Short mmCIF file of N, CA and C in Angstrom, two decimals:
data_model
loop_
_atom_site.label_atom_id
_atom_site.label_comp_id
_atom_site.label_asym_id
_atom_site.label_seq_id
_atom_site.Cartn_x
_atom_site.Cartn_y
_atom_site.Cartn_z
N GLN A 1 141.09 156.98 69.15
CA GLN A 1 139.43 157.61 69.24
C GLN A 1 139.25 156.60 70.36
N VAL A 2 138.29 157.71 71.31
CA VAL A 2 137.42 156.71 72.58
C VAL A 2 135.81 156.50 71.49
N GLN A 3 135.43 155.40 72.41
CA GLN A 3 134.26 154.55 71.93
C GLN A 3 133.30 154.59 72.98
N LEU A 4 132.14 154.28 73.20
CA LEU A 4 131.70 153.57 74.15
C LEU A 4 130.25 152.66 74.05
N VAL A 5 130.57 151.36 74.22
CA VAL A 5 129.97 150.77 73.65
C VAL A 5 128.98 149.83 74.70
N GLU A 6 127.10 150.43 74.00
CA GLU A 6 126.75 149.50 75.36
C GLU A 6 126.08 148.25 74.37
N SER A 7 125.45 147.57 75.27
CA SER A 7 125.10 146.03 74.75
C SER A 7 123.97 145.99 75.81
N GLY A 8 122.98 144.58 75.59
CA GLY A 8 122.34 144.06 76.99
C GLY A 8 120.80 145.05 76.90
N GLY A 9 120.43 146.19 76.24
CA GLY A 9 118.95 146.29 76.05
C GLY A 9 117.94 144.84 75.58
N GLY A 10 116.73 145.57 75.63
CA GLY A 10 115.50 144.70 74.62
C GLY A 10 114.29 144.79 75.35
N LEU A 11 113.74 143.97 74.90
CA LEU A 11 112.39 143.80 75.33
C LEU A 11 111.92 143.15 76.54
N VAL A 12 111.44 143.76 77.07
CA VAL A 12 111.22 142.65 78.90
C VAL A 12 110.03 142.75 79.20
N GLN A 13 109.50 141.81 79.68
CA GLN A 13 108.46 142.11 80.58
C GLN A 13 108.00 142.93 82.06
N ALA A 14 107.55 143.98 82.20
CA ALA A 14 107.68 143.88 83.59
C ALA A 14 107.43 143.30 84.65
N GLY A 15 108.42 143.71 85.92
CA GLY A 15 108.72 142.97 87.01
C GLY A 15 109.89 142.15 86.35
N GLY A 16 110.22 142.50 85.16
CA GLY A 16 111.71 141.75 84.48
C GLY A 16 112.81 141.92 85.54
N SER A 17 113.80 141.43 84.67
CA SER A 17 115.15 141.98 84.56
C SER A 17 116.06 142.34 83.13
N LEU A 18 117.27 143.04 83.33
CA LEU A 18 117.83 143.12 82.30
C LEU A 18 119.20 143.37 83.01
N ARG A 19 120.57 143.23 81.80
CA ARG A 19 122.29 144.03 82.33
C ARG A 19 122.46 144.50 81.55
N LEU A 20 122.36 145.90 81.39
CA LEU A 20 123.09 146.42 80.08
C LEU A 20 124.98 146.27 81.17
N SER A 21 125.49 146.82 79.86
CA SER A 21 127.09 146.53 79.39
C SER A 21 127.10 147.53 78.73
N CYS A 22 128.55 148.52 79.24
CA CYS A 22 129.23 149.62 78.25
C CYS A 22 130.73 149.23 78.53
N ALA A 23 131.33 149.34 77.50
CA ALA A 23 133.03 148.59 77.31
C ALA A 23 133.63 149.91 76.82
N ALA A 24 134.20 150.59 76.52
CA ALA A 24 134.82 151.39 76.77
C ALA A 24 136.22 151.60 76.08
N SER A 25 136.48 152.36 74.97
CA SER A 25 137.97 151.91 74.57
C SER A 25 138.52 153.11 73.65
N GLY A 26 139.80 152.99 73.29
CA GLY A 26 140.45 154.52 73.27
C GLY A 26 141.30 155.11 73.91
N ARG A 27 140.55 155.34 75.57
CA ARG A 27 141.21 155.45 76.78
C ARG A 27 140.82 154.83 77.81
N THR A 28 141.44 155.35 79.20
CA THR A 28 141.03 154.30 79.81
C THR A 28 140.82 155.20 81.30
N PHE A 29 139.68 155.64 81.67
CA PHE A 29 138.55 155.73 82.18
C PHE A 29 138.47 155.31 83.90
N SER A 30 139.43 155.03 84.33
CA SER A 30 140.02 154.44 85.46
C SER A 30 139.42 155.57 86.63
N THR A 31 140.16 156.69 86.61
CA THR A 31 140.06 157.85 87.37
C THR A 31 138.32 158.79 87.55
N TYR A 32 137.69 157.97 86.33
CA TYR A 32 136.37 159.56 86.03
C TYR A 32 135.44 158.34 86.80
N PHE A 33 134.33 158.86 87.28
CA PHE A 33 132.73 158.60 87.38
C PHE A 33 132.36 158.03 85.82
N MET A 34 131.63 157.01 85.95
CA MET A 34 130.97 156.70 84.80
C MET A 34 129.44 156.43 85.00
N GLY A 35 128.69 156.16 84.54
CA GLY A 35 127.33 156.08 84.54
C GLY A 35 126.28 156.02 83.70
N TRP A 36 125.11 156.46 83.87
CA TRP A 36 123.87 155.93 82.74
C TRP A 36 123.19 156.94 82.91
N PHE A 37 122.83 157.29 80.98
CA PHE A 37 121.69 158.26 81.57
C PHE A 37 120.49 157.83 80.66
N ARG A 38 119.48 158.31 80.77
CA ARG A 38 118.17 157.67 79.73
C ARG A 38 117.37 158.51 78.54
N GLN A 39 116.50 158.16 77.98
CA GLN A 39 115.33 159.19 77.37
C GLN A 39 114.48 158.78 76.89
N ALA A 40 113.64 158.69 77.07
CA ALA A 40 112.32 158.47 76.99
C ALA A 40 111.26 159.17 75.84
N PRO A 41 111.23 158.80 74.65
CA PRO A 41 110.36 159.57 73.86
C PRO A 41 109.64 160.59 74.45
N GLY A 42 110.19 161.98 73.20
CA GLY A 42 109.39 163.29 73.49
C GLY A 42 110.13 163.88 75.26
N LYS A 43 110.86 163.09 75.98
CA LYS A 43 111.35 163.84 77.45
C LYS A 43 113.07 163.98 77.22
N GLU A 44 113.11 164.84 77.87
CA GLU A 44 114.71 165.14 78.45
C GLU A 44 115.59 163.58 78.54
N ARG A 45 116.66 163.75 78.61
CA ARG A 45 117.79 163.00 78.97
C ARG A 45 117.90 163.20 80.49
N GLU A 46 117.92 161.54 80.85
CA GLU A 46 117.43 161.99 82.60
C GLU A 46 118.86 161.56 82.96
N PHE A 47 119.72 162.02 84.24
CA PHE A 47 120.64 161.06 85.39
C PHE A 47 119.66 159.49 85.77
N VAL A 48 119.93 158.44 85.54
CA VAL A 48 120.23 157.34 86.16
C VAL A 48 120.81 157.43 87.37
N ALA A 49 122.27 156.44 86.91
CA ALA A 49 123.10 156.43 88.10
C ALA A 49 124.39 156.89 87.79
N ALA A 50 125.20 156.72 88.78
CA ALA A 50 126.56 156.65 88.52
C ALA A 50 127.78 156.04 89.56
N ILE A 51 128.79 155.52 89.44
CA ILE A 51 130.07 155.54 89.92
C ILE A 51 131.15 155.85 89.90
N SER A 52 131.51 156.37 91.10
CA SER A 52 133.26 156.91 91.16
C SER A 52 134.31 155.67 91.23
N TRP A 53 135.34 156.26 90.76
CA TRP A 53 136.06 155.24 90.29
C TRP A 53 136.60 154.28 90.94
N SER A 54 137.00 154.27 91.98
CA SER A 54 137.16 153.32 93.17
C SER A 54 136.02 152.26 93.07
N GLY A 55 134.53 152.47 92.35
CA GLY A 55 133.66 151.52 92.50
C GLY A 55 132.77 151.71 93.97
N GLY A 56 133.66 152.95 95.18
CA GLY A 56 133.07 152.77 96.51
C GLY A 56 132.01 153.31 96.94
N ASN A 57 131.67 153.80 95.83
CA ASN A 57 129.78 155.49 95.88
C ASN A 57 129.38 155.13 94.62
N THR A 58 127.93 155.10 94.67
CA THR A 58 127.57 154.77 93.74
C THR A 58 126.48 155.65 94.17
N TYR A 59 125.90 155.98 92.88
CA TYR A 59 124.53 156.91 92.99
C TYR A 59 123.41 157.05 91.93
N TYR A 60 122.18 156.89 92.68
CA TYR A 60 121.17 157.01 92.00
C TYR A 60 120.20 157.90 91.89
N ALA A 61 119.09 158.13 90.91
CA ALA A 61 117.90 158.58 90.53
C ALA A 61 116.72 158.16 91.37
N ASP A 62 116.29 159.03 92.29
CA ASP A 62 114.71 157.84 93.12
C ASP A 62 114.14 157.27 92.68
N SER A 63 113.82 157.36 91.04
CA SER A 63 112.86 156.70 90.44
C SER A 63 113.72 154.97 90.27
N VAL A 64 114.83 154.97 90.19
CA VAL A 64 115.57 153.44 90.10
C VAL A 64 116.35 153.16 91.38
N LYS A 65 116.00 153.86 92.68
CA LYS A 65 116.94 153.41 93.69
C LYS A 65 116.52 152.42 93.67
N GLY A 66 116.68 151.21 94.18
CA GLY A 66 116.64 149.44 95.14
C GLY A 66 116.00 148.73 94.10
N ARG A 67 116.32 149.29 92.87
CA ARG A 67 115.84 148.80 92.21
C ARG A 67 116.74 148.11 91.14
N PHE A 68 117.50 149.40 90.66
CA PHE A 68 118.79 149.19 89.45
C PHE A 68 120.22 149.75 90.55
N THR A 69 121.31 148.84 90.27
CA THR A 69 122.11 148.58 90.38
C THR A 69 123.45 148.64 89.35
N ILE A 70 124.48 149.79 89.69
CA ILE A 70 125.64 149.86 88.76
C ILE A 70 126.76 149.25 89.27
N SER A 71 127.63 149.06 88.43
CA SER A 71 128.73 148.34 89.27
C SER A 71 130.37 148.88 87.82
N ARG A 72 131.02 148.91 87.98
CA ARG A 72 132.67 148.78 87.06
C ARG A 72 133.71 148.38 87.00
N ASP A 73 133.98 147.58 86.71
CA ASP A 73 135.35 146.82 86.28
C ASP A 73 136.81 147.71 85.23
N ASN A 74 137.39 148.16 86.10
CA ASN A 74 138.14 149.02 85.80
C ASN A 74 139.55 148.24 84.70
N ALA A 75 139.61 146.92 84.75
CA ALA A 75 140.45 146.26 84.39
C ALA A 75 139.73 145.78 83.02
N GLU A 76 138.60 146.09 83.29
CA GLU A 76 138.31 145.59 81.42
C GLU A 76 137.38 147.07 80.98
N ASN A 77 137.66 148.52 81.88
CA ASN A 77 137.17 149.38 81.31
C ASN A 77 135.52 149.77 80.90
N ALA A 78 135.06 149.04 81.95
CA ALA A 78 133.32 148.75 81.40
C ALA A 78 132.66 149.14 82.62
N VAL A 79 131.50 149.52 82.28
CA VAL A 79 130.73 149.29 83.21
C VAL A 79 129.41 149.05 83.33
N TYR A 80 128.51 148.64 84.62
CA TYR A 80 127.40 147.90 84.37
C TYR A 80 126.04 148.44 84.67
N LEU A 81 125.42 148.01 84.47
CA LEU A 81 123.83 148.36 85.29
C LEU A 81 122.66 147.67 85.27
N GLN A 82 122.63 146.51 86.25
CA GLN A 82 121.49 145.70 86.70
C GLN A 82 120.63 146.55 86.60
N MET A 83 119.19 145.99 86.03
CA MET A 83 117.85 146.62 86.76
C MET A 83 117.05 145.64 86.55
N ASN A 84 116.73 145.90 87.96
CA ASN A 84 115.10 144.45 88.41
C ASN A 84 113.64 145.54 88.31
N SER A 85 113.07 144.34 88.58
CA SER A 85 111.90 144.51 88.68
C SER A 85 110.93 146.09 87.97
N LEU A 86 111.59 145.86 86.53
CA LEU A 86 111.24 146.77 85.91
C LEU A 86 110.03 147.45 85.43
N LYS A 87 109.37 148.25 85.32
CA LYS A 87 108.53 148.97 84.68
C LYS A 87 107.72 149.63 83.67
N PRO A 88 107.31 149.41 83.03
CA PRO A 88 106.47 150.69 81.55
C PRO A 88 107.92 152.29 81.78
N GLU A 89 107.76 152.84 82.99
CA GLU A 89 108.21 154.05 82.73
C GLU A 89 109.91 153.68 82.67
N ASP A 90 110.33 152.79 83.16
CA ASP A 90 111.68 152.35 82.68
C ASP A 90 112.27 152.74 81.46
N THR A 91 110.81 152.55 80.10
CA THR A 91 111.22 152.14 79.29
C THR A 91 112.29 152.95 78.63
N ALA A 92 113.33 153.26 77.17
CA ALA A 92 113.66 154.27 77.43
C ALA A 92 114.91 154.06 76.26
N VAL A 93 115.99 154.81 75.28
CA VAL A 93 117.16 154.61 75.28
C VAL A 93 117.62 155.00 76.71
N TYR A 94 119.22 153.91 76.35
CA TYR A 94 119.66 154.01 77.61
C TYR A 94 120.81 154.12 77.40
N TYR A 95 121.72 155.38 77.65
CA TYR A 95 122.96 156.31 77.68
C TYR A 95 124.33 155.67 78.39
N CYS A 96 125.61 155.30 78.22
CA CYS A 96 126.41 155.11 78.65
C CYS A 96 127.52 156.56 78.86
N ALA A 97 127.92 157.05 79.96
CA ALA A 97 128.95 158.17 80.21
C ALA A 97 129.48 157.76 80.83
N VAL A 98 130.54 158.85 80.23
CA VAL A 98 132.04 159.35 81.38
C VAL A 98 131.88 160.26 81.57
N SER A 99 131.94 160.70 82.80
CA SER A 99 132.01 162.40 83.48
C SER A 99 133.38 163.19 82.20
N LYS A 100 133.10 164.88 82.29
CA LYS A 100 133.92 165.16 81.49
C LYS A 100 134.63 165.72 83.05
N PHE A 101 134.46 165.81 84.08
CA PHE A 101 135.82 165.78 84.87
C PHE A 101 136.05 165.06 85.93
N LEU A 102 136.84 165.08 87.26
CA LEU A 102 137.07 164.19 87.77
C LEU A 102 135.59 164.14 89.10
N ASN A 103 135.03 164.39 88.55
CA ASN A 103 133.98 164.43 89.77
C ASN A 103 132.55 164.16 89.22
N ILE A 104 131.16 163.86 89.75
CA ILE A 104 130.21 162.95 88.94
C ILE A 104 129.69 164.33 88.50
N ALA A 105 128.88 163.09 87.03
CA ALA A 105 128.43 163.79 86.19
C ALA A 105 126.61 163.44 86.67
N ARG A 106 126.16 164.07 87.02
CA ARG A 106 124.47 164.54 86.70
C ARG A 106 123.53 165.08 85.87
N ARG A 107 124.15 165.86 85.69
CA ARG A 107 123.60 166.62 84.38
C ARG A 107 123.63 166.50 83.10
N VAL A 108 123.37 166.48 81.58
CA VAL A 108 123.77 165.92 80.68
C VAL A 108 125.45 166.90 80.11
N GLY A 109 125.20 168.20 80.58
CA GLY A 109 126.45 168.85 80.32
C GLY A 109 127.89 168.65 81.15
N ASP A 110 127.58 167.86 82.32
CA ASP A 110 128.63 167.30 83.22
C ASP A 110 129.35 166.11 81.83
N VAL A 111 128.65 165.43 81.23
CA VAL A 111 129.29 164.30 80.01
C VAL A 111 129.76 164.80 79.16
N GLY A 112 131.29 164.04 79.41
CA GLY A 112 132.81 164.34 78.29
C GLY A 112 132.63 162.78 77.37
N TYR A 113 131.90 161.87 77.11
CA TYR A 113 131.43 161.24 76.47
C TYR A 113 130.48 160.25 76.80
N TRP A 114 129.58 159.70 75.01
CA TRP A 114 128.58 159.26 75.72
C TRP A 114 128.51 157.88 75.13
N GLY A 115 127.96 156.94 74.83
CA GLY A 115 127.51 155.66 74.43
C GLY A 115 126.48 156.20 72.69
N GLN A 116 126.59 155.17 72.16
CA GLN A 116 125.45 155.01 71.21
C GLN A 116 123.82 154.91 71.56
N GLY A 117 124.15 154.34 72.83
CA GLY A 117 122.61 154.32 73.25
C GLY A 117 122.17 152.69 73.30
N THR A 118 121.25 151.99 74.10
CA THR A 118 120.67 150.69 73.84
C THR A 118 119.36 150.76 74.80
N GLN A 119 118.79 150.56 73.32
CA GLN A 119 117.05 150.59 73.52
C GLN A 119 116.63 149.43 74.31
N VAL A 120 115.50 149.98 75.79
CA VAL A 120 115.23 149.00 76.55
C VAL A 120 113.64 149.43 76.94
N THR A 121 112.30 148.20 76.50
CA THR A 121 111.34 148.55 76.34
C THR A 121 110.96 147.39 77.77
N VAL A 122 109.72 148.10 78.57
CA VAL A 122 109.12 147.30 79.10
C VAL A 122 108.10 147.11 79.06
N SER A 123 107.21 145.95 78.83
CA SER A 123 106.17 145.68 78.48
C SER A 123 105.02 145.47 79.52
N SER A 124 103.78 146.20 79.50
CA SER A 124 103.06 145.84 80.90
C SER A 124 102.00 144.58 80.99
#
């Protein structure tokens, strides 16, 4: 049974940092894109960042570019999201995601597996 378990969320002041982790189990995702989405209250789930299987290609939403960094460790079957210079508008539940196919998942429909989500709250 595939499981994606996120950790690292919490409450932080604006300008602070958090590092999210996602550990996958049940199968190996070393050949798939992995990434992060987020969903704020009353809003649709949106793409945040993705990373190719080799880690050589990364993609970011414009709203987080320059502040967030995605990385992965295929030996650990894990993906990470370092979030710096956090803003109140970054407040959301953050979900780890694995693409359904071998290309990047930028849309909810392209995701094959989801984590349960971790809450990130940024206070002003």
